[in-house]
Amino acid sequence: MTPAQEALVDRLRSLLADEPVLREVSMFGGRSFVVNEKLAVSALKSGGLLVRVGADQHTELLTRPGAQQATMGADREMGPGWIEVDAAAIDSDEGLAVWLDVAMEHNRAAG
């Protein structure tokens, strides 16, 4: 793991510590957090965050600072519901918590 990724993983572990069903899995080139058997977020090598969101919120969430359409590999876009957030946008605890709240809202609604 890169130092930026490792720091983000530690922050995510702390914020997700109270979730009853939590697993960490290596995928998407990062360290993913699976809550209730559904991927919620992934800490990327860049220190950025891959966030699983509701497809109906996708377009609105892309207007937020640091948010962009997630890609996989050589600029292959992931579908609606996958957003990558730049490391600078989640540098503060508040910035990270906002995106984690969005991911967890979707995670719980996805049943």
mmCIF file of C-alpha atoms in Angstrom:
data_model
loop_
_atom_site.group_PDB
_atom_site.id
_atom_site.type_symbol
_atom_site.label_atom_id
_atom_site.label_comp_id
_atom_site.label_asym_id
_atom_site.label_seq_id
_atom_site.Cartn_x
_atom_site.Cartn_y
_atom_site.Cartn_z
ATOM 1 C CA MET A 1 0.000 0.000 0.000
ATOM 2 C CA THR A 2 1.100 3.542 -0.628
ATOM 3 C CA PRO A 3 1.449 5.801 2.440
ATOM 4 C CA ALA A 4 -1.574 7.856 1.332
ATOM 5 C CA GLN A 5 -3.662 4.708 0.884
ATOM 6 C CA GLU A 6 -2.541 3.301 4.232
ATOM 7 C CA ALA A 7 -3.502 6.520 6.032
ATOM 8 C CA LEU A 8 -6.939 6.491 4.398
ATOM 9 C CA VAL A 9 -7.484 2.822 5.291
ATOM 10 C CA ASP A 10 -6.734 3.618 8.935
ATOM 11 C CA ARG A 11 -9.197 6.526 8.896
ATOM 12 C CA LEU A 12 -11.894 4.364 7.299
ATOM 13 C CA ARG A 13 -11.333 1.554 9.816
ATOM 14 C CA SER A 14 -11.894 4.028 12.619
ATOM 15 C CA LEU A 15 -15.064 5.490 11.084
ATOM 16 C CA LEU A 16 -16.528 2.059 10.269
ATOM 17 C CA ALA A 17 -15.541 0.362 13.549
ATOM 18 C CA ASP A 18 -19.134 0.197 14.815
ATOM 19 C CA GLU A 19 -20.552 -1.516 11.733
ATOM 20 C CA PRO A 20 -21.719 -5.023 12.719
ATOM 21 C CA VAL A 21 -20.864 -6.775 9.429
ATOM 22 C CA LEU A 22 -17.611 -5.410 7.989
ATOM 23 C CA ARG A 23 -14.935 -7.005 5.796
ATOM 24 C CA GLU A 24 -11.864 -5.616 4.095
ATOM 25 C CA VAL A 25 -11.086 -6.948 0.639
ATOM 26 C CA SER A 26 -8.397 -6.124 -1.926
ATOM 27 C CA MET A 27 -10.146 -5.053 -5.145
ATOM 28 C CA PHE A 28 -10.239 -2.191 -7.644
ATOM 29 C CA GLY A 29 -6.527 -1.685 -7.021
ATOM 30 C CA GLY A 30 -7.267 -0.637 -3.476
ATOM 31 C CA ARG A 31 -8.492 -1.737 -0.081
ATOM 32 C CA SER A 32 -12.273 -2.061 -0.173
ATOM 33 C CA PHE A 33 -14.652 -1.996 2.743
ATOM 34 C CA VAL A 34 -17.621 -4.317 2.416
ATOM 35 C CA VAL A 35 -20.472 -3.572 4.803
ATOM 36 C CA ASN A 36 -23.473 -5.885 5.056
ATOM 37 C CA GLU A 37 -21.937 -7.934 2.202
ATOM 38 C CA LYS A 38 -22.018 -4.916 -0.168
ATOM 39 C CA LEU A 39 -19.076 -2.777 -1.205
ATOM 40 C CA ALA A 40 -19.329 0.684 0.334
ATOM 41 C CA VAL A 41 -15.978 2.394 -0.333
ATOM 42 C CA SER A 42 -12.467 1.617 -1.464
ATOM 43 C CA ALA A 43 -9.226 3.380 -0.500
ATOM 44 C CA LEU A 44 -7.274 3.894 -3.722
ATOM 45 C CA LYS A 45 -3.491 3.938 -4.129
ATOM 46 C CA SER A 46 -3.655 7.679 -4.819
ATOM 47 C CA GLY A 47 -5.246 8.302 -1.415
ATOM 48 C CA GLY A 48 -8.539 8.987 -3.163
ATOM 49 C CA LEU A 49 -11.789 7.197 -2.441
ATOM 50 C CA LEU A 50 -13.986 5.048 -4.665
ATOM 51 C CA VAL A 51 -17.550 5.470 -3.427
ATOM 52 C CA ARG A 52 -20.593 3.315 -4.205
ATOM 53 C CA VAL A 53 -23.632 5.591 -4.430
ATOM 54 C CA GLY A 54 -27.201 5.353 -5.620
ATOM 55 C CA ALA A 55 -27.443 5.681 -9.413
ATOM 56 C CA ASP A 56 -30.236 8.230 -8.913
ATOM 57 C CA GLN A 57 -27.799 10.501 -6.989
ATOM 58 C CA HIS A 58 -24.873 9.995 -9.350
ATOM 59 C CA THR A 59 -25.202 13.114 -11.516
ATOM 60 C CA GLU A 60 -25.800 15.452 -8.560
ATOM 61 C CA LEU A 61 -22.869 14.014 -6.597
ATOM 62 C CA LEU A 62 -20.513 14.546 -9.556
ATOM 63 C CA THR A 63 -20.980 18.313 -9.087
ATOM 64 C CA ARG A 64 -19.304 18.191 -5.661
ATOM 65 C CA PRO A 65 -15.675 19.339 -5.355
ATOM 66 C CA GLY A 66 -13.189 16.559 -6.093
ATOM 67 C CA ALA A 67 -15.798 14.132 -7.457
ATOM 68 C CA GLN A 68 -15.434 12.511 -10.859
ATOM 69 C CA GLN A 69 -16.775 9.567 -12.804
ATOM 70 C CA ALA A 70 -14.907 6.471 -11.621
ATOM 71 C CA THR A 71 -12.778 4.650 -14.154
ATOM 72 C CA MET A 72 -11.264 1.208 -14.129
ATOM 73 C CA GLY A 73 -7.978 0.509 -15.799
ATOM 74 C CA ALA A 74 -7.204 2.343 -19.011
ATOM 75 C CA ASP A 75 -9.915 4.996 -18.788
ATOM 76 C CA ARG A 76 -12.787 2.532 -18.912
ATOM 77 C CA GLU A 77 -15.679 4.270 -17.171
ATOM 78 C CA MET A 78 -17.506 2.426 -14.455
ATOM 79 C CA GLY A 79 -21.289 2.728 -14.575
ATOM 80 C CA PRO A 80 -23.576 5.126 -12.725
ATOM 81 C CA GLY A 81 -23.265 4.687 -8.993
ATOM 82 C CA TRP A 82 -19.445 4.678 -8.932
ATOM 83 C CA ILE A 83 -17.682 7.933 -8.054
ATOM 84 C CA GLU A 84 -14.017 8.610 -7.395
ATOM 85 C CA VAL A 85 -13.211 11.385 -4.939
ATOM 86 C CA ASP A 86 -9.809 13.093 -5.037
ATOM 87 C CA ALA A 87 -7.609 12.799 -1.943
ATOM 88 C CA ALA A 88 -7.696 16.580 -1.393
ATOM 89 C CA ALA A 89 -11.506 16.523 -1.075
ATOM 90 C CA ILE A 90 -11.374 13.964 1.752
ATOM 91 C CA ASP A 91 -8.280 15.340 3.497
ATOM 92 C CA SER A 92 -10.346 16.615 6.421
ATOM 93 C CA ASP A 93 -12.293 14.283 8.691
ATOM 94 C CA GLU A 94 -15.447 16.206 7.795
ATOM 95 C CA GLY A 95 -14.844 15.777 4.058
ATOM 96 C CA LEU A 96 -14.311 12.034 4.456
ATOM 97 C CA ALA A 97 -17.347 11.658 6.725
ATOM 98 C CA VAL A 98 -19.608 13.361 4.176
ATOM 99 C CA TRP A 99 -18.674 10.869 1.445
ATOM 100 C CA LEU A 100 -18.797 7.905 3.816
ATOM 101 C CA ASP A 101 -22.314 8.975 4.875
ATOM 102 C CA VAL A 102 -23.398 9.012 1.211
ATOM 103 C CA ALA A 103 -21.941 5.521 0.702
ATOM 104 C CA MET A 104 -23.524 4.127 3.856
ATOM 105 C CA GLU A 105 -26.916 5.640 3.015
ATOM 106 C CA HIS A 106 -26.823 3.769 -0.295
ATOM 107 C CA ASN A 107 -25.466 0.633 1.386
ATOM 108 C CA ARG A 108 -28.362 0.500 3.854
ATOM 109 C CA ALA A 109 -30.989 1.326 1.204
ATOM 110 C CA ALA A 110 -29.700 -1.367 -1.150
ATOM 111 C CA GLY A 111 -30.967 -3.925 1.353
#
